Amino acid sequence: MTTLAIPDDDAIDVFRTCISKVRDKDLKNRLSEIEYLIAKTAAEYRKKAEATKLFRLKPMHCAGDVKKDELTSVYTSRFALKGSPGRHIYDRLKNAPAHGRCPLCWQRTVGTLDHYLPKAEFPIYSVLPINLIPACIDCNKLKSDEVPRKASEQTIHPYFDNFEDDRWLVASHKEDDPYTVRFSTDPPDKWTSIAKKRLQKHFQTFELGVLYSSHAAVEIEGIIPRLKNIKRIAGTCGVKTHLHEEWESRLNARTNSWQTALYCELSSNKWFYSGGFE
């Protein structure tokens, strides 16, 4: 999970760009007449997002004389579709994360844009840039059309939340199987109860424990030959030192990556570094 810079696109400019080539005069007029609603709801969205109160926004299935399917079609046909008027904005938002990594799991590559508040319930936000999160296909499907009903049900919003400063991801090892590592959340006591519940909600919604455990098993499989060689040359102390250096390197790169949590566990688990990996 990681934070992203908040898109600075003007909501009205994006909406106008998307509907610029609508040929149906009646539809074009009805879409143009709701520009004031686009501006009003965009301002309300930002205000609620900055206060972590997006759960208080009520679903809005139509706007003026524009129906739900006509609003969502602005996204599918005039924003996300290749060659459409808004596609260059779609691509820019999608390509924002460093290294093309999904900001929701920080593991898989970005493949789409996810509506933080789903367009099925909030079609008015179909092309609102600050509601469009770059995401991998798996995270997009796992979240689906779920709508938060209370503060603790809000998953992390990469544009408005920062959960990166404190260490909260931990790993634990099962001492009869070097490949089985479990991941969980353990945020500092200073966090509010709502923040702790939101982190856990995010962790469960995107099934990050299962994802990270799978990748950790592959990582361990890859380092065991080297650990055996280090143990033969430098003994248990050499293995522990190597794993500790790996942890420090990962920690400097990212506080809450699964690699940081993994090497913290491996370098501090006496059973593992003493030869449990053999």
PDB file of C-alpha atoms in Angstrom:
ATOM      1  CA  MET A   1       0.000   0.000   0.000  1.00  0.00           C
ATOM      2  CA  THR A   2       1.286   3.425  -0.849  1.00  0.00           C
ATOM      3  CA  THR A   3       0.200   7.032  -1.214  1.00  0.00           C
ATOM      4  CA  LEU A   4      -0.192   8.876  -4.507  1.00  0.00           C
ATOM      5  CA  ALA A   5      -0.209  12.571  -5.353  1.00  0.00           C
ATOM      6  CA  ILE A   6      -3.768  13.906  -5.567  1.00  0.00           C
ATOM      7  CA  PRO A   7      -4.710  14.507  -9.241  1.00  0.00           C
ATOM      8  CA  ASP A   8      -5.072  18.234  -9.899  1.00  0.00           C
ATOM      9  CA  ASP A   9      -7.525  17.865 -12.793  1.00  0.00           C
ATOM     10  CA  ASP A  10     -10.570  20.119 -12.695  1.00  0.00           C
ATOM     11  CA  ALA A  11     -13.692  17.953 -12.462  1.00  0.00           C
ATOM     12  CA  ILE A  12     -15.655  20.113 -14.918  1.00  0.00           C
ATOM     13  CA  ASP A  13     -12.831  20.178 -17.481  1.00  0.00           C
ATOM     14  CA  VAL A  14     -12.592  16.373 -17.386  1.00  0.00           C
ATOM     15  CA  PHE A  15     -16.356  15.960 -17.734  1.00  0.00           C
ATOM     16  CA  ARG A  16     -16.516  18.432 -20.634  1.00  0.00           C
ATOM     17  CA  THR A  17     -13.654  16.672 -22.386  1.00  0.00           C
ATOM     18  CA  CYS A  18     -15.424  13.327 -22.075  1.00  0.00           C
ATOM     19  CA  ILE A  19     -18.762  14.551 -23.479  1.00  0.00           C
ATOM     20  CA  SER A  20     -17.192  16.801 -26.143  1.00  0.00           C
ATOM     21  CA  LYS A  21     -17.980  14.420 -28.990  1.00  0.00           C
ATOM     22  CA  VAL A  22     -21.477  13.288 -28.004  1.00  0.00           C
ATOM     23  CA  ARG A  23     -23.524  13.484 -31.224  1.00  0.00           C
ATOM     24  CA  ASP A  24     -26.985  12.916 -29.751  1.00  0.00           C
ATOM     25  CA  LYS A  25     -28.168  16.528 -29.196  1.00  0.00           C
ATOM     26  CA  ASP A  26     -30.691  15.602 -26.513  1.00  0.00           C
ATOM     27  CA  LEU A  27     -28.138  13.602 -24.525  1.00  0.00           C
ATOM     28  CA  LYS A  28     -25.481  16.289 -25.015  1.00  0.00           C
ATOM     29  CA  ASN A  29     -27.863  18.959 -23.680  1.00  0.00           C
ATOM     30  CA  ARG A  30     -28.877  16.867 -20.670  1.00  0.00           C
ATOM     31  CA  LEU A  31     -25.237  16.073 -19.849  1.00  0.00           C
ATOM     32  CA  SER A  32     -24.248  19.750 -20.188  1.00  0.00           C
ATOM     33  CA  GLU A  33     -27.068  20.782 -17.868  1.00  0.00           C
ATOM     34  CA  ILE A  34     -25.642  18.750 -14.957  1.00  0.00           C
ATOM     35  CA  GLU A  35     -22.233  20.434 -14.972  1.00  0.00           C
ATOM     36  CA  TYR A  36     -23.208  22.334 -11.841  1.00  0.00           C
ATOM     37  CA  LEU A  37     -23.944  19.001 -10.130  1.00  0.00           C
ATOM     38  CA  ILE A  38     -20.593  17.620 -11.255  1.00  0.00           C
ATOM     39  CA  ALA A  39     -18.851  20.617  -9.668  1.00  0.00           C
ATOM     40  CA  LYS A  40     -20.952  20.520  -6.502  1.00  0.00           C
ATOM     41  CA  THR A  41     -20.548  16.789  -5.874  1.00  0.00           C
ATOM     42  CA  ALA A  42     -16.817  16.906  -6.692  1.00  0.00           C
ATOM     43  CA  ALA A  43     -16.291  19.584  -4.041  1.00  0.00           C
ATOM     44  CA  GLU A  44     -18.311  17.572  -1.541  1.00  0.00           C
ATOM     45  CA  TYR A  45     -16.313  14.426  -2.351  1.00  0.00           C
ATOM     46  CA  ARG A  46     -13.002  16.194  -1.719  1.00  0.00           C
ATOM     47  CA  LYS A  47     -14.223  17.721   1.524  1.00  0.00           C
ATOM     48  CA  LYS A  48     -15.383  14.329   2.813  1.00  0.00           C
ATOM     49  CA  ALA A  49     -12.240  12.551   1.596  1.00  0.00           C
ATOM     50  CA  GLU A  50      -9.950  15.002   3.375  1.00  0.00           C
ATOM     51  CA  ALA A  51     -11.937  14.389   6.572  1.00  0.00           C
ATOM     52  CA  THR A  52     -11.957  10.571   5.979  1.00  0.00           C
ATOM     53  CA  LYS A  53     -15.762  10.686   5.907  1.00  0.00           C
ATOM     54  CA  LEU A  54     -16.577   9.429   2.420  1.00  0.00           C
ATOM     55  CA  PHE A  55     -18.829   6.830   4.054  1.00  0.00           C
ATOM     56  CA  ARG A  56     -21.292   9.648   4.732  1.00  0.00           C
ATOM     57  CA  LEU A  57     -21.942  10.286   1.033  1.00  0.00           C
ATOM     58  CA  LYS A  58     -25.225   8.760  -0.054  1.00  0.00           C
ATOM     59  CA  PRO A  59     -25.566   6.794  -3.313  1.00  0.00           C
ATOM     60  CA  MET A  60     -26.786   8.958  -6.177  1.00  0.00           C
ATOM     61  CA  HIS A  61     -28.131   6.928  -9.089  1.00  0.00           C
ATOM     62  CA  CYS A  62     -29.071   9.763 -11.437  1.00  0.00           C
ATOM     63  CA  ALA A  63     -28.336  13.463 -11.929  1.00  0.00           C
ATOM     64  CA  GLY A  64     -30.945  15.876 -13.260  1.00  0.00           C
ATOM     65  CA  ASP A  65     -32.436  14.226 -16.356  1.00  0.00           C
ATOM     66  CA  VAL A  66     -29.384  11.994 -16.878  1.00  0.00           C
ATOM     67  CA  LYS A  67     -29.892   8.334 -15.990  1.00  0.00           C
ATOM     68  CA  LYS A  68     -27.428   6.004 -14.260  1.00  0.00           C
ATOM     69  CA  ASP A  69     -26.480   4.070 -17.414  1.00  0.00           C
ATOM     70  CA  GLU A  70     -25.923   7.324 -19.304  1.00  0.00           C
ATOM     71  CA  LEU A  71     -23.540   8.531 -16.565  1.00  0.00           C
ATOM     72  CA  THR A  72     -21.579   5.284 -16.387  1.00  0.00           C
ATOM     73  CA  SER A  73     -21.385   5.254 -20.191  1.00  0.00           C
ATOM     74  CA  VAL A  74     -19.447   8.523 -20.004  1.00  0.00           C
ATOM     75  CA  TYR A  75     -16.747   6.488 -18.240  1.00  0.00           C
ATOM     76  CA  THR A  76     -16.842   3.313 -20.338  1.00  0.00           C
ATOM     77  CA  SER A  77     -17.331   4.903 -23.784  1.00  0.00           C
ATOM     78  CA  ARG A  78     -15.822   8.368 -23.468  1.00  0.00           C
ATOM     79  CA  PHE A  79     -13.058   7.992 -20.843  1.00  0.00           C
ATOM     80  CA  ALA A  80     -11.743   4.420 -20.590  1.00  0.00           C
ATOM     81  CA  LEU A  81     -12.264   3.373 -24.206  1.00  0.00           C
ATOM     82  CA  LYS A  82      -9.129   3.604 -26.343  1.00  0.00           C
ATOM     83  CA  GLY A  83      -9.406   6.521 -28.768  1.00  0.00           C
ATOM     84  CA  SER A  84     -12.115   8.239 -26.715  1.00  0.00           C
ATOM     85  CA  PRO A  85     -11.847  11.973 -25.793  1.00  0.00           C
ATOM     86  CA  GLY A  86     -10.891  11.317 -22.163  1.00  0.00           C
ATOM     87  CA  ARG A  87      -8.522   8.399 -22.713  1.00  0.00           C
ATOM     88  CA  HIS A  88      -5.367  10.494 -22.278  1.00  0.00           C
ATOM     89  CA  ILE A  89      -6.547  11.422 -18.771  1.00  0.00           C
ATOM     90  CA  TYR A  90      -7.337   7.747 -18.032  1.00  0.00           C
ATOM     91  CA  ASP A  91      -3.829   6.761 -19.119  1.00  0.00           C
ATOM     92  CA  ARG A  92      -2.178   9.488 -17.060  1.00  0.00           C
ATOM     93  CA  LEU A  93      -4.023   8.457 -13.900  1.00  0.00           C
ATOM     94  CA  LYS A  94      -3.329   4.777 -14.555  1.00  0.00           C
ATOM     95  CA  ASN A  95       0.385   5.374 -15.068  1.00  0.00           C
ATOM     96  CA  ALA A  96       0.873   7.507 -11.946  1.00  0.00           C
ATOM     97  CA  PRO A  97       2.219   4.856  -9.483  1.00  0.00           C
ATOM     98  CA  ALA A  98       5.989   4.353  -9.356  1.00  0.00           C
ATOM     99  CA  HIS A  99       7.195   1.223 -11.169  1.00  0.00           C
ATOM    100  CA  GLY A 100       3.620   0.564 -12.322  1.00  0.00           C
ATOM    101  CA  ARG A 101       2.809  -1.023  -8.941  1.00  0.00           C
ATOM    102  CA  CYS A 102      -0.759  -1.231  -7.652  1.00  0.00           C
ATOM    103  CA  PRO A 103      -0.996   1.195  -4.687  1.00  0.00           C
ATOM    104  CA  LEU A 104      -3.579  -1.030  -2.985  1.00  0.00           C
ATOM    105  CA  CYS A 105      -1.405  -4.141  -2.633  1.00  0.00           C
ATOM    106  CA  TRP A 106       2.014  -2.818  -3.732  1.00  0.00           C
ATOM    107  CA  GLN A 107       2.701  -6.164  -5.321  1.00  0.00           C
ATOM    108  CA  ARG A 108       0.974  -6.611  -8.684  1.00  0.00           C
ATOM    109  CA  THR A 109       1.093  -4.282 -11.687  1.00  0.00           C
ATOM    110  CA  VAL A 110      -1.585  -1.671 -12.422  1.00  0.00           C
ATOM    111  CA  GLY A 111      -4.073  -2.822 -15.040  1.00  0.00           C
ATOM    112  CA  THR A 112      -7.086  -0.550 -14.652  1.00  0.00           C
ATOM    113  CA  LEU A 113      -8.682   2.290 -12.653  1.00  0.00           C
ATOM    114  CA  ASP A 114     -10.791   1.405  -9.631  1.00  0.00           C
ATOM    115  CA  HIS A 115     -13.689   3.626  -8.543  1.00  0.00           C
ATOM    116  CA  TYR A 116     -13.118   4.154  -4.795  1.00  0.00           C
ATOM    117  CA  LEU A 117     -16.843   4.843  -4.512  1.00  0.00           C
ATOM    118  CA  PRO A 118     -18.240   2.414  -7.109  1.00  0.00           C
ATOM    119  CA  LYS A 119     -19.884   3.881 -10.187  1.00  0.00           C
ATOM    120  CA  ALA A 120     -22.738   1.380  -9.767  1.00  0.00           C
ATOM    121  CA  GLU A 121     -23.831   3.326  -6.663  1.00  0.00           C
ATOM    122  CA  PHE A 122     -22.228   6.695  -7.408  1.00  0.00           C
ATOM    123  CA  PRO A 123     -22.391   7.171 -11.214  1.00  0.00           C
ATOM    124  CA  ILE A 124     -22.015  10.922 -10.651  1.00  0.00           C
ATOM    125  CA  TYR A 125     -18.348  10.152  -9.750  1.00  0.00           C
ATOM    126  CA  SER A 126     -17.716   8.002 -12.845  1.00  0.00           C
ATOM    127  CA  VAL A 127     -15.055  10.333 -14.287  1.00  0.00           C
ATOM    128  CA  LEU A 128     -14.064  12.254 -11.158  1.00  0.00           C
ATOM    129  CA  PRO A 129     -10.239  11.894 -11.123  1.00  0.00           C
ATOM    130  CA  ILE A 130      -9.890  11.865  -7.308  1.00  0.00           C
ATOM    131  CA  ASN A 131     -12.302   8.890  -7.201  1.00  0.00           C
ATOM    132  CA  LEU A 132     -10.280   6.905  -9.760  1.00  0.00           C
ATOM    133  CA  ILE A 133      -7.513   4.785  -8.208  1.00  0.00           C
ATOM    134  CA  PRO A 134      -4.882   3.008 -10.323  1.00  0.00           C
ATOM    135  CA  ALA A 135      -5.224  -0.679  -9.402  1.00  0.00           C
ATOM    136  CA  CYS A 136      -4.288  -4.188 -10.471  1.00  0.00           C
ATOM    137  CA  ILE A 137      -7.045  -6.349 -11.916  1.00  0.00           C
ATOM    138  CA  ASP A 138      -7.160  -8.581  -8.822  1.00  0.00           C
ATOM    139  CA  CYS A 139      -7.583  -5.695  -6.344  1.00  0.00           C
ATOM    140  CA  ASN A 140     -10.236  -4.148  -8.573  1.00  0.00           C
ATOM    141  CA  LYS A 141     -12.221  -7.410  -8.575  1.00  0.00           C
ATOM    142  CA  LEU A 142     -11.754  -8.095  -4.842  1.00  0.00           C
ATOM    143  CA  LYS A 143     -13.153  -4.707  -3.876  1.00  0.00           C
ATOM    144  CA  SER A 144     -15.941  -4.915  -6.455  1.00  0.00           C
ATOM    145  CA  ASP A 145     -18.885  -2.558  -5.747  1.00  0.00           C
ATOM    146  CA  GLU A 146     -18.576  -2.540  -1.952  1.00  0.00           C
ATOM    147  CA  VAL A 147     -19.694   0.718  -0.364  1.00  0.00           C
ATOM    148  CA  PRO A 148     -18.416   1.729   3.122  1.00  0.00           C
ATOM    149  CA  ARG A 149     -21.315   2.263   5.540  1.00  0.00           C
ATOM    150  CA  LYS A 150     -19.224   3.506   8.456  1.00  0.00           C
ATOM    151  CA  ALA A 151     -15.775   5.017   9.057  1.00  0.00           C
ATOM    152  CA  SER A 152     -14.094   1.726   9.908  1.00  0.00           C
ATOM    153  CA  GLU A 153     -15.274   0.150   6.620  1.00  0.00           C
ATOM    154  CA  GLN A 154     -13.310   2.589   4.480  1.00  0.00           C
ATOM    155  CA  THR A 155     -10.321   0.961   2.792  1.00  0.00           C
ATOM    156  CA  ILE A 156      -7.172   3.053   2.438  1.00  0.00           C
ATOM    157  CA  HIS A 157      -7.546   5.846  -0.121  1.00  0.00           C
ATOM    158  CA  PRO A 158      -4.143   6.330  -1.822  1.00  0.00           C
ATOM    159  CA  TYR A 159      -4.848  10.013  -2.591  1.00  0.00           C
ATOM    160  CA  PHE A 160      -6.004  11.069   0.880  1.00  0.00           C
ATOM    161  CA  ASP A 161      -4.585   8.598   3.432  1.00  0.00           C
ATOM    162  CA  ASN A 162      -1.023   8.099   4.621  1.00  0.00           C
ATOM    163  CA  PHE A 163      -0.407   4.811   6.420  1.00  0.00           C
ATOM    164  CA  GLU A 164       3.280   4.663   5.510  1.00  0.00           C
ATOM    165  CA  ASP A 165       5.025   6.533   8.325  1.00  0.00           C
ATOM    166  CA  ASP A 166       4.686   3.873  11.039  1.00  0.00           C
ATOM    167  CA  ARG A 167       5.592   0.219  10.838  1.00  0.00           C
ATOM    168  CA  TRP A 168       2.520  -2.015  11.038  1.00  0.00           C
ATOM    169  CA  LEU A 169       3.119  -5.091   8.836  1.00  0.00           C
ATOM    170  CA  VAL A 170       4.574  -8.064  10.715  1.00  0.00           C
ATOM    171  CA  ALA A 171       5.441 -11.620   9.750  1.00  0.00           C
ATOM    172  CA  SER A 172       5.578 -14.754  11.883  1.00  0.00           C
ATOM    173  CA  HIS A 173       7.154 -18.101  11.126  1.00  0.00           C
ATOM    174  CA  LYS A 174       5.867 -21.601  11.745  1.00  0.00           C
ATOM    175  CA  GLU A 175       8.902 -23.360  13.186  1.00  0.00           C
ATOM    176  CA  ASP A 176       8.404 -26.732  11.529  1.00  0.00           C
ATOM    177  CA  ASP A 177       8.110 -25.381   8.002  1.00  0.00           C
ATOM    178  CA  PRO A 178      10.604 -22.813   6.658  1.00  0.00           C
ATOM    179  CA  TYR A 179       8.257 -21.866   3.820  1.00  0.00           C
ATOM    180  CA  THR A 180       5.170 -20.987   5.880  1.00  0.00           C
ATOM    181  CA  VAL A 181       5.113 -17.317   6.885  1.00  0.00           C
ATOM    182  CA  ARG A 182       1.988 -15.558   8.069  1.00  0.00           C
ATOM    183  CA  PHE A 183       1.468 -11.811   7.705  1.00  0.00           C
ATOM    184  CA  SER A 184      -0.723  -9.628   9.911  1.00  0.00           C
ATOM    185  CA  THR A 185      -1.204  -6.013  10.963  1.00  0.00           C
ATOM    186  CA  ASP A 186       0.130  -4.620  14.245  1.00  0.00           C
ATOM    187  CA  PRO A 187      -0.104  -0.809  14.163  1.00  0.00           C
ATOM    188  CA  PRO A 188       1.293   1.337  17.017  1.00  0.00           C
ATOM    189  CA  ASP A 189      -0.853   2.046  20.087  1.00  0.00           C
ATOM    190  CA  LYS A 190      -0.925   5.755  19.205  1.00  0.00           C
ATOM    191  CA  TRP A 191      -3.213   5.051  16.214  1.00  0.00           C
ATOM    192  CA  THR A 192      -6.921   5.667  16.655  1.00  0.00           C
ATOM    193  CA  SER A 193      -9.216   2.650  16.824  1.00  0.00           C
ATOM    194  CA  ILE A 194     -10.808   3.727  13.526  1.00  0.00           C
ATOM    195  CA  ALA A 195      -7.408   3.862  11.781  1.00  0.00           C
ATOM    196  CA  LYS A 196      -6.559   0.375  13.092  1.00  0.00           C
ATOM    197  CA  LYS A 197      -9.892  -1.016  11.878  1.00  0.00           C
ATOM    198  CA  ARG A 198      -9.498   0.647   8.478  1.00  0.00           C
ATOM    199  CA  LEU A 199      -6.067  -0.912   8.049  1.00  0.00           C
ATOM    200  CA  GLN A 200      -7.439  -4.335   8.959  1.00  0.00           C
ATOM    201  CA  LYS A 201     -10.390  -3.807   6.617  1.00  0.00           C
ATOM    202  CA  HIS A 202      -7.991  -2.972   3.771  1.00  0.00           C
ATOM    203  CA  PHE A 203      -5.788  -5.978   4.617  1.00  0.00           C
ATOM    204  CA  GLN A 204      -8.772  -8.348   4.555  1.00  0.00           C
ATOM    205  CA  THR A 205     -10.577  -6.863   1.544  1.00  0.00           C
ATOM    206  CA  PHE A 206      -7.558  -7.253  -0.720  1.00  0.00           C
ATOM    207  CA  GLU A 207      -6.524 -10.592   0.836  1.00  0.00           C
ATOM    208  CA  LEU A 208      -3.004  -9.298   1.416  1.00  0.00           C
ATOM    209  CA  GLY A 209      -2.074 -11.954   3.981  1.00  0.00           C
ATOM    210  CA  VAL A 210      -2.542 -14.763   1.462  1.00  0.00           C
ATOM    211  CA  LEU A 211      -0.811 -12.787  -1.298  1.00  0.00           C
ATOM    212  CA  TYR A 212       2.245 -11.927   0.790  1.00  0.00           C
ATOM    213  CA  SER A 213       2.570 -15.457   2.220  1.00  0.00           C
ATOM    214  CA  SER A 214       2.687 -16.893  -1.281  1.00  0.00           C
ATOM    215  CA  HIS A 215       5.403 -14.499  -2.410  1.00  0.00           C
ATOM    216  CA  ALA A 216       7.358 -15.039   0.824  1.00  0.00           C
ATOM    217  CA  ALA A 217       7.445 -18.807   0.241  1.00  0.00           C
ATOM    218  CA  VAL A 218       8.909 -18.241  -3.229  1.00  0.00           C
ATOM    219  CA  GLU A 219      11.457 -15.790  -1.780  1.00  0.00           C
ATOM    220  CA  ILE A 220      12.578 -18.267   0.886  1.00  0.00           C
ATOM    221  CA  GLU A 221      12.885 -21.024  -1.693  1.00  0.00           C
ATOM    222  CA  GLY A 222      15.198 -18.764  -3.684  1.00  0.00           C
ATOM    223  CA  ILE A 223      17.506 -17.772  -0.803  1.00  0.00           C
ATOM    224  CA  ILE A 224      17.951 -21.180   0.850  1.00  0.00           C
ATOM    225  CA  PRO A 225      20.890 -22.289  -1.386  1.00  0.00           C
ATOM    226  CA  ARG A 226      22.727 -19.068  -0.523  1.00  0.00           C
ATOM    227  CA  LEU A 227      21.959 -19.388   3.188  1.00  0.00           C
ATOM    228  CA  LYS A 228      23.356 -22.917   3.175  1.00  0.00           C
ATOM    229  CA  ASN A 229      26.548 -21.644   1.555  1.00  0.00           C
ATOM    230  CA  ILE A 230      26.863 -18.772   4.069  1.00  0.00           C
ATOM    231  CA  LYS A 231      26.320 -21.186   6.966  1.00  0.00           C
ATOM    232  CA  ARG A 232      29.031 -23.495   5.626  1.00  0.00           C
ATOM    233  CA  ILE A 233      31.520 -20.615   5.366  1.00  0.00           C
ATOM    234  CA  ALA A 234      30.540 -18.242   8.207  1.00  0.00           C
ATOM    235  CA  GLY A 235      28.300 -20.328  10.456  1.00  0.00           C
ATOM    236  CA  THR A 236      25.036 -19.344  12.117  1.00  0.00           C
ATOM    237  CA  CYS A 237      26.343 -15.865  12.932  1.00  0.00           C
ATOM    238  CA  GLY A 238      27.042 -15.249   9.243  1.00  0.00           C
ATOM    239  CA  VAL A 239      23.496 -16.265   8.293  1.00  0.00           C
ATOM    240  CA  LYS A 240      21.989 -13.984  10.918  1.00  0.00           C
ATOM    241  CA  THR A 241      24.170 -11.060   9.795  1.00  0.00           C
ATOM    242  CA  HIS A 242      23.218 -11.593   6.145  1.00  0.00           C
ATOM    243  CA  LEU A 243      19.493 -11.715   6.931  1.00  0.00           C
ATOM    244  CA  HIS A 244      19.777  -8.615   9.125  1.00  0.00           C
ATOM    245  CA  GLU A 245      21.497  -6.697   6.316  1.00  0.00           C
ATOM    246  CA  GLU A 246      18.732  -7.775   3.925  1.00  0.00           C
ATOM    247  CA  TRP A 247      16.140  -6.495   6.415  1.00  0.00           C
ATOM    248  CA  GLU A 248      17.901  -3.129   6.756  1.00  0.00           C
ATOM    249  CA  SER A 249      18.051  -2.744   2.987  1.00  0.00           C
ATOM    250  CA  ARG A 250      14.334  -3.541   2.589  1.00  0.00           C
ATOM    251  CA  LEU A 251      13.446  -1.257   5.497  1.00  0.00           C
ATOM    252  CA  ASN A 252      15.277   1.670   3.919  1.00  0.00           C
ATOM    253  CA  ALA A 253      13.339   1.118   0.694  1.00  0.00           C
ATOM    254  CA  ARG A 254       9.841   0.635   2.168  1.00  0.00           C
ATOM    255  CA  THR A 255       8.711   0.379   5.792  1.00  0.00           C
ATOM    256  CA  ASN A 256       5.736  -1.905   5.252  1.00  0.00           C
ATOM    257  CA  SER A 257       6.630  -4.111   2.316  1.00  0.00           C
ATOM    258  CA  TRP A 258       6.177  -7.849   2.773  1.00  0.00           C
ATOM    259  CA  GLN A 259       9.928  -8.183   2.142  1.00  0.00           C
ATOM    260  CA  THR A 260      10.724  -5.868   5.078  1.00  0.00           C
ATOM    261  CA  ALA A 261       8.420  -7.842   7.372  1.00  0.00           C
ATOM    262  CA  LEU A 262       9.778 -11.154   6.094  1.00  0.00           C
ATOM    263  CA  TYR A 263      13.466 -10.359   6.642  1.00  0.00           C
ATOM    264  CA  CYS A 264      12.717  -8.850  10.040  1.00  0.00           C
ATOM    265  CA  GLU A 265      11.185 -12.181  11.036  1.00  0.00           C
ATOM    266  CA  LEU A 266      13.915 -14.336   9.443  1.00  0.00           C
ATOM    267  CA  SER A 267      16.758 -12.330  10.994  1.00  0.00           C
ATOM    268  CA  SER A 268      15.233 -12.485  14.470  1.00  0.00           C
ATOM    269  CA  ASN A 269      13.984 -16.070  14.414  1.00  0.00           C
ATOM    270  CA  LYS A 270      16.735 -18.197  16.017  1.00  0.00           C
ATOM    271  CA  TRP A 271      15.201 -21.431  14.771  1.00  0.00           C
ATOM    272  CA  PHE A 272      15.374 -20.224  11.168  1.00  0.00           C
ATOM    273  CA  TYR A 273      18.825 -18.619  11.059  1.00  0.00           C
ATOM    274  CA  SER A 274      20.359 -21.454  13.101  1.00  0.00           C
ATOM    275  CA  GLY A 275      19.497 -23.948  10.401  1.00  0.00           C
ATOM    276  CA  GLY A 276      15.726 -24.267  10.297  1.00  0.00           C
ATOM    277  CA  PHE A 277      15.895 -23.400   6.616  1.00  0.00           C
ATOM    278  CA  GLU A 278      17.853 -26.590   5.830  1.00  0.00           C
TER     279      GLU A 278
END
